[in-house]
Coordinates of C-alpha atoms and ligand atoms in Angstrom, one line a residue:
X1 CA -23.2 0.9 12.8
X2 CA -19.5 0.9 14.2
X3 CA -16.1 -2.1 13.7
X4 CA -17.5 -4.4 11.4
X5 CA -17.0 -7.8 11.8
X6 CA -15.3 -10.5 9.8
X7 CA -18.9 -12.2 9.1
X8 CA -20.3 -9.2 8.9
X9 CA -17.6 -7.8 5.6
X10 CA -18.2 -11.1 3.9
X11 CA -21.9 -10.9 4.2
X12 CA -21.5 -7.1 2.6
X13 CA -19.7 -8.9 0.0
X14 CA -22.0 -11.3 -0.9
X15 CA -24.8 -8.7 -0.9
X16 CA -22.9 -6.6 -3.5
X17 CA -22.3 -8.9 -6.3
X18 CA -19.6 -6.8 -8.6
X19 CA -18.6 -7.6 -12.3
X20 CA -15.1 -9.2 -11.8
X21 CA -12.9 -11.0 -14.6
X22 CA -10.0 -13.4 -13.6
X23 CA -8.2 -15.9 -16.1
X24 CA -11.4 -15.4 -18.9
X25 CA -14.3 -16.0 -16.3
X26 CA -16.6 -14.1 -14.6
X27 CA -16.5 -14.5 -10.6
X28 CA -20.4 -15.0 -9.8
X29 CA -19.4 -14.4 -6.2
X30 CA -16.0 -13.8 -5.0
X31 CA -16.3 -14.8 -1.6
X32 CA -16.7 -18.2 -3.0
X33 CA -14.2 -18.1 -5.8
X34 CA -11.1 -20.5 -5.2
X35 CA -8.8 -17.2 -5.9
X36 CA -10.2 -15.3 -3.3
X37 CA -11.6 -17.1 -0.4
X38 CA -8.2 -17.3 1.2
X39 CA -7.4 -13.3 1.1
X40 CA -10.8 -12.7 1.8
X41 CA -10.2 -15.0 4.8
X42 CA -7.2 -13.0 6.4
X43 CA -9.2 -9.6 5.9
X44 CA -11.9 -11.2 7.7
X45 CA -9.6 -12.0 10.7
X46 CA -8.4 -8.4 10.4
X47 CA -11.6 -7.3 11.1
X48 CA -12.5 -9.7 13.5
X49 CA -9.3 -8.9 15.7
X50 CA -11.4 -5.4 15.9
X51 CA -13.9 -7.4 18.5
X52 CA -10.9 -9.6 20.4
X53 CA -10.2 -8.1 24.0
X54 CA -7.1 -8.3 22.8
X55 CA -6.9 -5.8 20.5
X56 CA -9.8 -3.9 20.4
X57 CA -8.4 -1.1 22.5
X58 CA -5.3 -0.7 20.2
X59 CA -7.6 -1.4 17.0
X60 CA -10.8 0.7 17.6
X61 CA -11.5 4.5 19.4
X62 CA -14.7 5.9 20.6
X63 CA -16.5 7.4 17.4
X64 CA -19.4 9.7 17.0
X65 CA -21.6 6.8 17.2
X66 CA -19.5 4.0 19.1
X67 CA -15.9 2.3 17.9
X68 CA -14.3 2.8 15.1
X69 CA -11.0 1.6 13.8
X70 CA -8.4 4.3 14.8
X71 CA -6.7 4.9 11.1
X72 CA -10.2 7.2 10.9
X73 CA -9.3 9.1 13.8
X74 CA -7.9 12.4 13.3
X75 CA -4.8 12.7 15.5
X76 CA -4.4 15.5 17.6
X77 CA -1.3 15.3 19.4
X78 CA 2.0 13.1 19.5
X79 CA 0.4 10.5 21.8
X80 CA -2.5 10.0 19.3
X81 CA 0.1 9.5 16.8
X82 CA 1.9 6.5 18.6
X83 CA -1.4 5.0 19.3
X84 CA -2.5 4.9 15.4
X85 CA 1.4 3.8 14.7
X86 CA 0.3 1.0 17.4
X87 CA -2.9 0.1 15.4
X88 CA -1.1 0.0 12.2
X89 CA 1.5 -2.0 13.6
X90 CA -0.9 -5.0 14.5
X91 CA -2.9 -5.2 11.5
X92 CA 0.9 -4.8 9.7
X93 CA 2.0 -8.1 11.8
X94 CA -0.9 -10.3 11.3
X95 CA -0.4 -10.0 7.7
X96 CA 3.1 -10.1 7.7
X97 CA 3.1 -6.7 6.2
X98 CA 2.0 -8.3 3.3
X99 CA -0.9 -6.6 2.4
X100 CA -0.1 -3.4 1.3
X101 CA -3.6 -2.5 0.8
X102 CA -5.4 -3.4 4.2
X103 CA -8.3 -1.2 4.5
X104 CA -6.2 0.6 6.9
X105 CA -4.5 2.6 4.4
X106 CA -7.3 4.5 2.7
X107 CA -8.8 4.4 6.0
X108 CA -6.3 6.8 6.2
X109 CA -6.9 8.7 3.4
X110 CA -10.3 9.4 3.9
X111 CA -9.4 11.2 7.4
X112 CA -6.7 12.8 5.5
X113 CA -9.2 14.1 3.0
X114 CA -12.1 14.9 5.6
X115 CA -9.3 17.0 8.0
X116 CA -8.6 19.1 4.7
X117 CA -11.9 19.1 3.0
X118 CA -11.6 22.8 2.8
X119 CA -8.9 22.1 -0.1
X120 CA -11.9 20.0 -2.0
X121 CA -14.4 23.1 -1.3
X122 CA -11.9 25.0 -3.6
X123 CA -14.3 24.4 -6.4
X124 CA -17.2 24.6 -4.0
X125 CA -18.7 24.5 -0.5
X126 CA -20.3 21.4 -2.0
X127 CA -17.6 19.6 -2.4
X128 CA -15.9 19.9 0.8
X129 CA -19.2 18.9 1.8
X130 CA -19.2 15.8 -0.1
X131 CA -15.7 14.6 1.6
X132 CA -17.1 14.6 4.6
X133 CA -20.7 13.2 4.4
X134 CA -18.6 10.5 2.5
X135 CA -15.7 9.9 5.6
X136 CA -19.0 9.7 7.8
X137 CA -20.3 7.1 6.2
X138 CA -17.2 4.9 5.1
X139 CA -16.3 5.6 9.2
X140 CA -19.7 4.3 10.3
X141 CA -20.2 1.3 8.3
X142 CA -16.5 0.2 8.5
X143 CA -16.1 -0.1 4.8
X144 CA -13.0 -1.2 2.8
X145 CA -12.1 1.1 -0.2
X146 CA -9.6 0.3 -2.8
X147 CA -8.0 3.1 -5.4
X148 CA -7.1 3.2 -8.6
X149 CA -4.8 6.5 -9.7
X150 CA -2.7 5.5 -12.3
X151 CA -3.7 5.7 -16.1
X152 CA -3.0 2.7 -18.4
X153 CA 0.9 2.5 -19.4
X154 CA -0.7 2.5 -23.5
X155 CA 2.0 5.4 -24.3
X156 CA 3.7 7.8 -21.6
X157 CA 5.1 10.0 -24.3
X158 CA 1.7 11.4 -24.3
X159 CA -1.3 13.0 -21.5
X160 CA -4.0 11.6 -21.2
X161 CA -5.6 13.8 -23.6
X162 CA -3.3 13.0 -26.0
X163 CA -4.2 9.4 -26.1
X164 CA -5.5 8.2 -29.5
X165 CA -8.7 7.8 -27.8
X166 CA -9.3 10.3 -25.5
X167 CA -11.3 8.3 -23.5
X168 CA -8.8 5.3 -22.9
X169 CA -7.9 7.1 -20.1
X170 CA -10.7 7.1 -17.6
X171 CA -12.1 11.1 -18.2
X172 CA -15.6 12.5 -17.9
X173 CA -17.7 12.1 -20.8
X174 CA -20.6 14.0 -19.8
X175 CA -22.0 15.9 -16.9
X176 CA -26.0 15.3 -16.1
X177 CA -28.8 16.5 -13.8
X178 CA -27.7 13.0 -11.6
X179 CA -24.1 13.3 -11.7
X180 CA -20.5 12.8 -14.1
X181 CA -20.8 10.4 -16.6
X182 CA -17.4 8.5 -16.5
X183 CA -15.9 6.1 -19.2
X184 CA -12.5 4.9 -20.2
X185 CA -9.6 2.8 -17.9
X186 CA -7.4 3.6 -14.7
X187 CA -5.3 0.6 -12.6
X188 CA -4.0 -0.8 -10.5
X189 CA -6.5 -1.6 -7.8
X190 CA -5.0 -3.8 -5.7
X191 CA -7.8 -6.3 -3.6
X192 CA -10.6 -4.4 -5.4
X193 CA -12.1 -7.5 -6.0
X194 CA -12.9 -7.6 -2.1
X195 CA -13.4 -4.1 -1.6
X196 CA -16.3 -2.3 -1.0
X197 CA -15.8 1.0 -2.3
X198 CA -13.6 2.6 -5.2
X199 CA -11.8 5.9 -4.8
X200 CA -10.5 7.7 -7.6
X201 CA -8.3 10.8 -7.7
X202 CA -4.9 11.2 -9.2
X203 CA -1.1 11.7 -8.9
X204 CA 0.2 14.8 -9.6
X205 CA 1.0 15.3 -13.6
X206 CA -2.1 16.1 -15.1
X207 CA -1.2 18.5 -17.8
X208 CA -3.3 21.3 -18.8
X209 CA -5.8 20.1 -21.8
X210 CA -6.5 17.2 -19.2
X211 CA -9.3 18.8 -17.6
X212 CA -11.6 15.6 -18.5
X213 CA -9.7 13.5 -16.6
X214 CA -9.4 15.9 -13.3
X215 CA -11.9 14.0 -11.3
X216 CA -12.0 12.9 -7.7
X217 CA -14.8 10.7 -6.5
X218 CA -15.8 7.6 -4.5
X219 CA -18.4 4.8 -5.9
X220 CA -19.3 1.7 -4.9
X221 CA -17.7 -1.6 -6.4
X222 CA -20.9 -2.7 -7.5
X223 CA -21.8 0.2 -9.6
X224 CA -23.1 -0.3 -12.9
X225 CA -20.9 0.0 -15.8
X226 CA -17.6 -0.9 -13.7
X227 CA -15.5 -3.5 -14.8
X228 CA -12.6 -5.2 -13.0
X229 CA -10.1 -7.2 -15.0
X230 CA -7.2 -9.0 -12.1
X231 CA -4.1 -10.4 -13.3
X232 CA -3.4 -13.7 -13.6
X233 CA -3.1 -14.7 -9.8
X234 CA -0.3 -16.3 -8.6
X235 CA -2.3 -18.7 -6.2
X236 CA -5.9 -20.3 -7.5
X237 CA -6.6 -21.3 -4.5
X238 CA -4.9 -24.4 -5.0
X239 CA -1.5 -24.2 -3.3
X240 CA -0.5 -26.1 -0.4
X241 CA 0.3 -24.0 2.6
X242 CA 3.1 -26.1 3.8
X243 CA 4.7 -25.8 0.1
X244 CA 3.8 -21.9 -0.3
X245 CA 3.0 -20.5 3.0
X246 CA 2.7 -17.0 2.2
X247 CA 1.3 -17.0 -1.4
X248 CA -1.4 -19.1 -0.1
X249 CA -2.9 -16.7 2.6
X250 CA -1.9 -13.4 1.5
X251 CA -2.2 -12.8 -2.4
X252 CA -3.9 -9.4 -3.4
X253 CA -5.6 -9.5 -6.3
X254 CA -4.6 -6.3 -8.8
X255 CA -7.3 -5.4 -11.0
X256 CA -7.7 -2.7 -14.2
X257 CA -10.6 -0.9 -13.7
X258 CA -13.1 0.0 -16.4
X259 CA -15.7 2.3 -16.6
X260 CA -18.2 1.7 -18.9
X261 CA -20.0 5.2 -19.3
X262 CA -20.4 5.1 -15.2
X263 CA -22.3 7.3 -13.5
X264 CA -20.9 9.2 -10.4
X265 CA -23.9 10.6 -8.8
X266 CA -23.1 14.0 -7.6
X267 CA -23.1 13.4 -4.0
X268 CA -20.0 11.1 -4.8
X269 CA -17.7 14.2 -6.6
X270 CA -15.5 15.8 -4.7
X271 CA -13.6 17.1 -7.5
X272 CA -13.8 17.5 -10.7
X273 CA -12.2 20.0 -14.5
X274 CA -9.5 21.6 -12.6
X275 CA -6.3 20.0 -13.3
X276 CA -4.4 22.5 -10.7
X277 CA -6.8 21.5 -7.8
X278 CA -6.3 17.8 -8.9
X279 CA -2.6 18.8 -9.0
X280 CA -2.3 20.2 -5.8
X281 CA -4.7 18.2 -3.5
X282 CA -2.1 15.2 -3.0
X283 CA 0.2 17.5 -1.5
X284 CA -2.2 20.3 0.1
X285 CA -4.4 17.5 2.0
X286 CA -1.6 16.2 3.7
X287 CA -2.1 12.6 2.9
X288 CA 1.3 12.0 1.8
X289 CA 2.4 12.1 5.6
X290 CA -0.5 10.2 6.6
X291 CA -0.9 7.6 4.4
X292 CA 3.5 7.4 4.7
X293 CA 2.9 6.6 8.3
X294 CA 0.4 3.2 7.3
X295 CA 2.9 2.1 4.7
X296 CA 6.3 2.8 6.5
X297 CA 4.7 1.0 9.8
X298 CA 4.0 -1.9 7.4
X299 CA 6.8 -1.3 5.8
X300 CA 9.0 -1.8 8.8
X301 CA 7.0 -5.4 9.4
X302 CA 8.0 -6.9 6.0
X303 CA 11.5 -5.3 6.4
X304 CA 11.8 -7.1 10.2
X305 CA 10.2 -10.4 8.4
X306 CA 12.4 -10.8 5.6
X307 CA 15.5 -10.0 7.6
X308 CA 14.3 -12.5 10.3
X309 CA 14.2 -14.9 7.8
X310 CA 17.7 -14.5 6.5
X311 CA 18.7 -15.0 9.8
X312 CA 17.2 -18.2 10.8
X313 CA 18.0 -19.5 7.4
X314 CA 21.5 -18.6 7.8
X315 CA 21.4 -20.4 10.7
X316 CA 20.0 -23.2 9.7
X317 CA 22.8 -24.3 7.7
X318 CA 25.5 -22.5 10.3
X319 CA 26.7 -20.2 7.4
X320 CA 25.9 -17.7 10.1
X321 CA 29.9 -18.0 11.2
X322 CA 31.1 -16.6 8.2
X323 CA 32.0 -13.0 7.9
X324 CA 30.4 -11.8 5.1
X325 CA 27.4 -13.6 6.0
X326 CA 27.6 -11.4 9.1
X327 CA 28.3 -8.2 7.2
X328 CA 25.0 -9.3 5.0
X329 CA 22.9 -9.5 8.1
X330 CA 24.0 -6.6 9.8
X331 CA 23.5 -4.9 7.4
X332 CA 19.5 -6.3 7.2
X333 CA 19.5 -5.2 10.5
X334 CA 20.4 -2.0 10.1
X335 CA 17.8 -1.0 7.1
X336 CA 15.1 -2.5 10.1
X337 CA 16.5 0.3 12.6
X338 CA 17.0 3.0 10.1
X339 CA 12.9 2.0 9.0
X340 CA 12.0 2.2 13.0
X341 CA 14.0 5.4 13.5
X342 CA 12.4 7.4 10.8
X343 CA 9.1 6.2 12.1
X344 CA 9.8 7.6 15.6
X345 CA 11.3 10.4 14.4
X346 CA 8.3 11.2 12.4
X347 CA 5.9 10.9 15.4
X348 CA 8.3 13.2 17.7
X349 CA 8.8 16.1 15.6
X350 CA 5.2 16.2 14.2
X351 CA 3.7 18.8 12.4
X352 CA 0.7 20.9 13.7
X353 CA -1.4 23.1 11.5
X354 CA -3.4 25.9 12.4
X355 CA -6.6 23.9 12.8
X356 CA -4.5 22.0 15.6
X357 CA -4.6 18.7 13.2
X358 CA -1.5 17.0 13.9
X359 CA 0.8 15.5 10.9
X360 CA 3.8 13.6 11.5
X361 CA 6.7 14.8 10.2
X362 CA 6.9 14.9 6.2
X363 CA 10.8 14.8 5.7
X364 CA 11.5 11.4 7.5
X365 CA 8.4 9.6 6.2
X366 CA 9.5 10.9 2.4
X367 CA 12.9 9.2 3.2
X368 CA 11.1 6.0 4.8
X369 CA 9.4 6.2 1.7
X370 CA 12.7 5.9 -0.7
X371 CA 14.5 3.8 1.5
X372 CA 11.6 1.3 2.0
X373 CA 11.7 1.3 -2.4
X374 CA 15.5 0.9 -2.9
X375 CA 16.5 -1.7 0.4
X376 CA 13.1 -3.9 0.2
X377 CA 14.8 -5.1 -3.2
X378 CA 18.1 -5.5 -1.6
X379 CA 17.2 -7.5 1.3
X380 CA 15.5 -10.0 -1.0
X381 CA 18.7 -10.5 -2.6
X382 CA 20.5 -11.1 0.7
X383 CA 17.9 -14.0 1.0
X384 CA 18.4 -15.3 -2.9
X385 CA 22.4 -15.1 -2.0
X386 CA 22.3 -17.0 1.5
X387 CA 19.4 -19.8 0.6
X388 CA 21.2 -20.4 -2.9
X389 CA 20.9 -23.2 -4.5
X390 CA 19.0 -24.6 -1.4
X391 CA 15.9 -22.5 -2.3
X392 CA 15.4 -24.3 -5.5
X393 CA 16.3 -28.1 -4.6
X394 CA 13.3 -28.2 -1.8
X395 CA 10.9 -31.6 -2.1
X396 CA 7.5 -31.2 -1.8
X397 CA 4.9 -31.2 1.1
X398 CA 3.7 -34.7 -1.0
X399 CA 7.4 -36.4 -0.5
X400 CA 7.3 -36.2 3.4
X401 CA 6.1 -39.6 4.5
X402 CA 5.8 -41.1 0.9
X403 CA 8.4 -43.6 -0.4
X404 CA 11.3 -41.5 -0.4
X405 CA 10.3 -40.2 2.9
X406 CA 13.7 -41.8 4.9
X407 CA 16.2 -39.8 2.1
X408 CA 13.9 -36.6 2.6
X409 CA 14.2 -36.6 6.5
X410 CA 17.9 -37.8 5.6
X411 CA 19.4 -35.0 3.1
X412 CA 17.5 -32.4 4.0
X413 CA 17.6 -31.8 7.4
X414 CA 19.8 -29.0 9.0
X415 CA 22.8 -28.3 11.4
X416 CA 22.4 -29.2 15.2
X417 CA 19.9 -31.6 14.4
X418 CA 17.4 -29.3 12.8
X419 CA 14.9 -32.1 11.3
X420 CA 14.1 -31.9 7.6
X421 CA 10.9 -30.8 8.1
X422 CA 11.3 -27.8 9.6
X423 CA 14.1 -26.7 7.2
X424 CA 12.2 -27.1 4.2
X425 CA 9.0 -25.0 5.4
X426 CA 12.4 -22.2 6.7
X427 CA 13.3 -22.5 3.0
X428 CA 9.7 -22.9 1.5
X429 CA 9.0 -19.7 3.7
X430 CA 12.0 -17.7 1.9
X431 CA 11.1 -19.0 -1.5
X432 CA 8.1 -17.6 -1.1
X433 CA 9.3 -14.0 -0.6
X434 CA 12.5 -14.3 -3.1
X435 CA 11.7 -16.4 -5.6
X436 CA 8.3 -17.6 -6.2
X437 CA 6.1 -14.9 -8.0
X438 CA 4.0 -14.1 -5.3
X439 CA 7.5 -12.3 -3.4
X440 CA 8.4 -10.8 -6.8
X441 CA 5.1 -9.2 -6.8
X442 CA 5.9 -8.3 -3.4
X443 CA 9.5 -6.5 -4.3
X444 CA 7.4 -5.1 -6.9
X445 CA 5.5 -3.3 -4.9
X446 CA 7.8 -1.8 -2.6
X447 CA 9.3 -0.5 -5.4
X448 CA 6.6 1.3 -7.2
X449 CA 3.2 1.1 -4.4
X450 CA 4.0 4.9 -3.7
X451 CA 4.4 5.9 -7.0
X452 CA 7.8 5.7 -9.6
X453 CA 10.3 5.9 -7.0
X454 CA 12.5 8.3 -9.8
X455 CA 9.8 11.0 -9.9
X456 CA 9.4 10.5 -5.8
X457 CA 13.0 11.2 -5.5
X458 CA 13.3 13.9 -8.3
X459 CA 9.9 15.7 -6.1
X460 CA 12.0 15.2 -2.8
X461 CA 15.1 17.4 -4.0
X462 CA 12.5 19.8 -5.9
X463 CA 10.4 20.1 -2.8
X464 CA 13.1 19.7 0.2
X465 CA 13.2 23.2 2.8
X466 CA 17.3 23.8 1.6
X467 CA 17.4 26.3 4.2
X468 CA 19.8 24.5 6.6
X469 CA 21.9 23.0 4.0
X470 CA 22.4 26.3 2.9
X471 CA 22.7 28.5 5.9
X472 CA 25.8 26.0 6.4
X473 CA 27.2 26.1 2.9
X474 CA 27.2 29.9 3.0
X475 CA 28.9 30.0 6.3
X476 CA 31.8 27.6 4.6
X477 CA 31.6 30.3 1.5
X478 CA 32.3 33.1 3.8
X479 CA 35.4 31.8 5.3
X480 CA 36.9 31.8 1.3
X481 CA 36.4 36.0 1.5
X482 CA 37.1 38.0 -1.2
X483 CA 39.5 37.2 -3.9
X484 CA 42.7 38.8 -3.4
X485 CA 42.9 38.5 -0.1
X486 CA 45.8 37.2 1.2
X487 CA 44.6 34.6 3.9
X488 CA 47.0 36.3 6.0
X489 CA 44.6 37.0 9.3
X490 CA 46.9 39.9 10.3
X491 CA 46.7 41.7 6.3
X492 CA 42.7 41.1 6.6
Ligands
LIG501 C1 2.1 -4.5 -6.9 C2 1.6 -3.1 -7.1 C3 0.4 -2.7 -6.4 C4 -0.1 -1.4 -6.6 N1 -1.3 -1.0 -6.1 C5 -1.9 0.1 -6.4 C6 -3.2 0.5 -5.9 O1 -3.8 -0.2 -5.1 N2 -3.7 1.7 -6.4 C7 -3.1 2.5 -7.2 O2 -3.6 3.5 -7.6 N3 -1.8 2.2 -7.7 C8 -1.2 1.0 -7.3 N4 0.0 0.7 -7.7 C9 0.5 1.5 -8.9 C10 1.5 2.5 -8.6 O3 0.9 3.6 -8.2 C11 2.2 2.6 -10.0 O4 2.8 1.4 -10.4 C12 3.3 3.7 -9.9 O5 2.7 4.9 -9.7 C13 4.1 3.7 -11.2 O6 3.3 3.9 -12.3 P1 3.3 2.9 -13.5 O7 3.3 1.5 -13.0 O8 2.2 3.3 -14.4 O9 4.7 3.1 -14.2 P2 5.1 4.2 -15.3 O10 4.7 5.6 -14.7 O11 4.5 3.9 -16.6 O12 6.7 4.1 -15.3 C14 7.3 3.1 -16.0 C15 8.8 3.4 -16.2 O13 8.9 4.6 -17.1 C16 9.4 5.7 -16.5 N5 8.5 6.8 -16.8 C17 7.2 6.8 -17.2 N6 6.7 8.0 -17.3 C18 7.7 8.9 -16.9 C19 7.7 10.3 -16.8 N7 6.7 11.1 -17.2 N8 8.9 10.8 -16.4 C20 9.9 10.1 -16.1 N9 9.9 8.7 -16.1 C21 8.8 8.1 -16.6 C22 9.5 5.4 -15.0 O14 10.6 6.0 -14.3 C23 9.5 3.9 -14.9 O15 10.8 3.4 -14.9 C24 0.6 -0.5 -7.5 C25 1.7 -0.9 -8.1 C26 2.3 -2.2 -7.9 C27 3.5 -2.6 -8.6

């Protein structure tokens, strides 16, 4: 098979009934559940954009065995780079870069993990074989994988072996003829609901005595034994587009996964006991640049939508002429550039191992990666500030044309004639992302989707090459000589 179409991941859905909990009931069928049919309607079009003229030849590259979607595709120079930045970049847009989890991003992984499966065959040619019989097959049949690599918050003071039960962490019970034997909890799969595939491996942090819970391995969603549990969704399906245009198209569902004694049949394993290999691989596969790549392109999309919004709202209401409106918005703009910069910069000075697999560059993606956590926040807050009380005082999409329609289209519209209509949807729009839960969710994210941005930024100074810093600093220490020296140039 090669790009999937949108008819053609819904119909895989269908086929693949998986055990799925929201608000107390069990979902008999997602793809008809009032909670999901509208995000499982925008990953359609995703996929479906795959077959448009249009974008097919930015989308999709020649496979093995016909197209597939380019995040699979192994770059190999600077020019394959830009085209994959290209690809994320139009998925990025026609979600608004509001799906973090498109299945672009562990699209990515995969061919992160598959160009470095010799890390996995650490513990075994079989392994590294494993990887990539599983990237083949993920690649071929365009599937959409969700991940899950963070252990349940119960208490932090202690591993995961620590636990009370040592299974509330998701850990390997038991290893069979068939495969591992898998039981206990791990979150926070975003969309799992309507993905096809779960892939487990871990942060770095495992502690020695964790070794149970050192696993790596892919299953499908319909597995026996696998539970998912979503939060409370913010839209039921319910919501009126014109009243919450974003929330009503683009909610991911984030699910805790259970395992309930699961089995992982061996061909799915591509790690598993060694808490230093399930340590390292984060780092020694390279994904962290890879996967930094999909999320800072997307990244930059929300970051240009949010600041686009400010603008036109500003606008709106002509507070745009005041300086420290100004200063606000310039200062949007400038987190936009500094998020396009790094990008660029990342795809120029790119990294090439020795296998010729081509990387871009760590350091500015890493940065991309902090900056994205702490300004996402702060341009939300530049919305809150300009809409003000404006963002709360909105009427409904039910009061246009009702009785009261004349004082709506009256007290509502904006400056130069802006009719009222089209300044409530401006201010429904930036409710949406600043104060509604759905855009709280969303800050949320950017704040933690790549981990706790405290432990990112304490591994980025533990981690950083200091070379240059220092080459500099000792050149400024040399100029202070010896003490007792004079200073004098003519004593020296
Ligand atoms: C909207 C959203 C979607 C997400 N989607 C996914 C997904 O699809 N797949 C996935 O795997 N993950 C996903 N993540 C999870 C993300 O990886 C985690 O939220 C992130 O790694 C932080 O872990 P945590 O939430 O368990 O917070 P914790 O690690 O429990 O941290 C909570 C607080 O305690 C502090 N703290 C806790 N432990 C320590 C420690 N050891 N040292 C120092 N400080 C500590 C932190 O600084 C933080 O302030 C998502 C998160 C969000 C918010």
């Amino acid at each position: 098979m090669t790009v999937r179409t949108g008819a053609q991941y819904v119909e895989h859905l269908q086929k693949h009934p998986r055990e799925v909990w929201i608000s107390g009931e069990r979902v008999e069928d997602v793809t008809r559940h009032r909670a999901f049919i509208r995000p499982i309607e925008q990953l359609a079009q995703l996929y479906d954009m795959q077959h448009d003229p249009q974008f097919a030849p930015v989308l999709t590259a020649e496979g093995p065995n016909g197209p597939v979607g380019r995040a699979f595709v192994a770059p190999r120079s600077a020019a394959d780079l830009i085209a994959r930045r290209e690809a994320f970049r139009v998925w990025s847009e026609a979600t608004l870069g509001l799906m973090g989890r498109s299945p672009d991003f562990l699209n990515t992984t995969l061919m992160a993990f598959a160009e470095s499966a010799d890390v996995f065959g650490r513990l075994g040619q079989r392994y590294a074989d494993n990887v990539v019989r599983y990237y083949d097959y993920v690649r071929d049949n365009d599937l959409f994988l969700t991940h899950a690599l963070i252990t349940p918050q119960t208490d932090r003071s202690k591993t995961a072996s620590d636990q009370e039960d040592p299974f509330l962490h998701m850990g390997v019970v038991e290893e069979t003829t068939e495969g591992l034997v898998v039981r206990g909890a791990r979150m926070l799969a975003t969309l799992a609901p309507m993905a096809d595939e779960l892939v487990i491996y871990s942060l770095p942090g495992l502690r020695p005595g964790d070794e149970k819970h050192a696993a790596a391995f892919a299953i499908p969603i319909d597995t026996p034994g696998l539970r998912l549990i979503c939060r409370e969704p913010f839209d039921d399906g319910s919501r009126s587009t014109f009243d919450h245009p974003l929330s009503s198209h683009f909610e991911e569902a984030d699910a805790l996964v259970v395992f309930d004694d699961v089995l992982v049949p061996w061909d799915r394993v591509f790690l598993h006991g060694s808490v230093e290999l399930a340590n390292a691989m984060y780092a020694d596969t390279n994904l962290r640049q890879h996967t930094a790549h999909q999320t800072g392109v997307r990244g930059l999309v929300k970051l240009q939508l949010v600041t686009g919004v400010a603008m036109q709202l500003a606008q709106s209401v002509k507070i745009d002429g005041f300086l420290h409106v100004q200063q606000r918005l310039g200062e949007c703009i400038a987190v936009v550039e500094q998020a396009r910069a790094l990008i660029v910069a990342s795809e120029a000075e790119f990294e090439t191992s020795e296998s010729g697999a081509v990387r871009p560059r760590f350091g500015s993606l890493q940065t991309l990666r902090v900056l994205l956590a702490q300004q996402y926040p702060k341009l939300v807050e530049v919305l809150q500030t300009l809409g003000a009380g404006g963002l709360l005082m909105m009427p409904s999409a039910a009061d246009f044309g009702g009785p009261i329609g004349a004082d709506v289209a009256k007290y509502y519209r904006g400056a130069d004639g802006l009719p009222a209509v089209d300044r409530v949807r401006l201010y429904k729009l930036a409710w949406d992302l600043c104060g509604d839960a759905f855009g709280q969710r969303a800050v949320q994210y950017e704040r933690y989707y790549a981990g706790d941005p405290l432990r990112v930024l304490a591994g980025n100074y533990l981690g950083y090459d200091k070379t240059d810093c220092f080459r500099l600093v000792d050149r400024a220490l040399g100029l202070a000589g010896e003490p007792g020296g004079s200073g004098d140039p003519a004593q020296a």
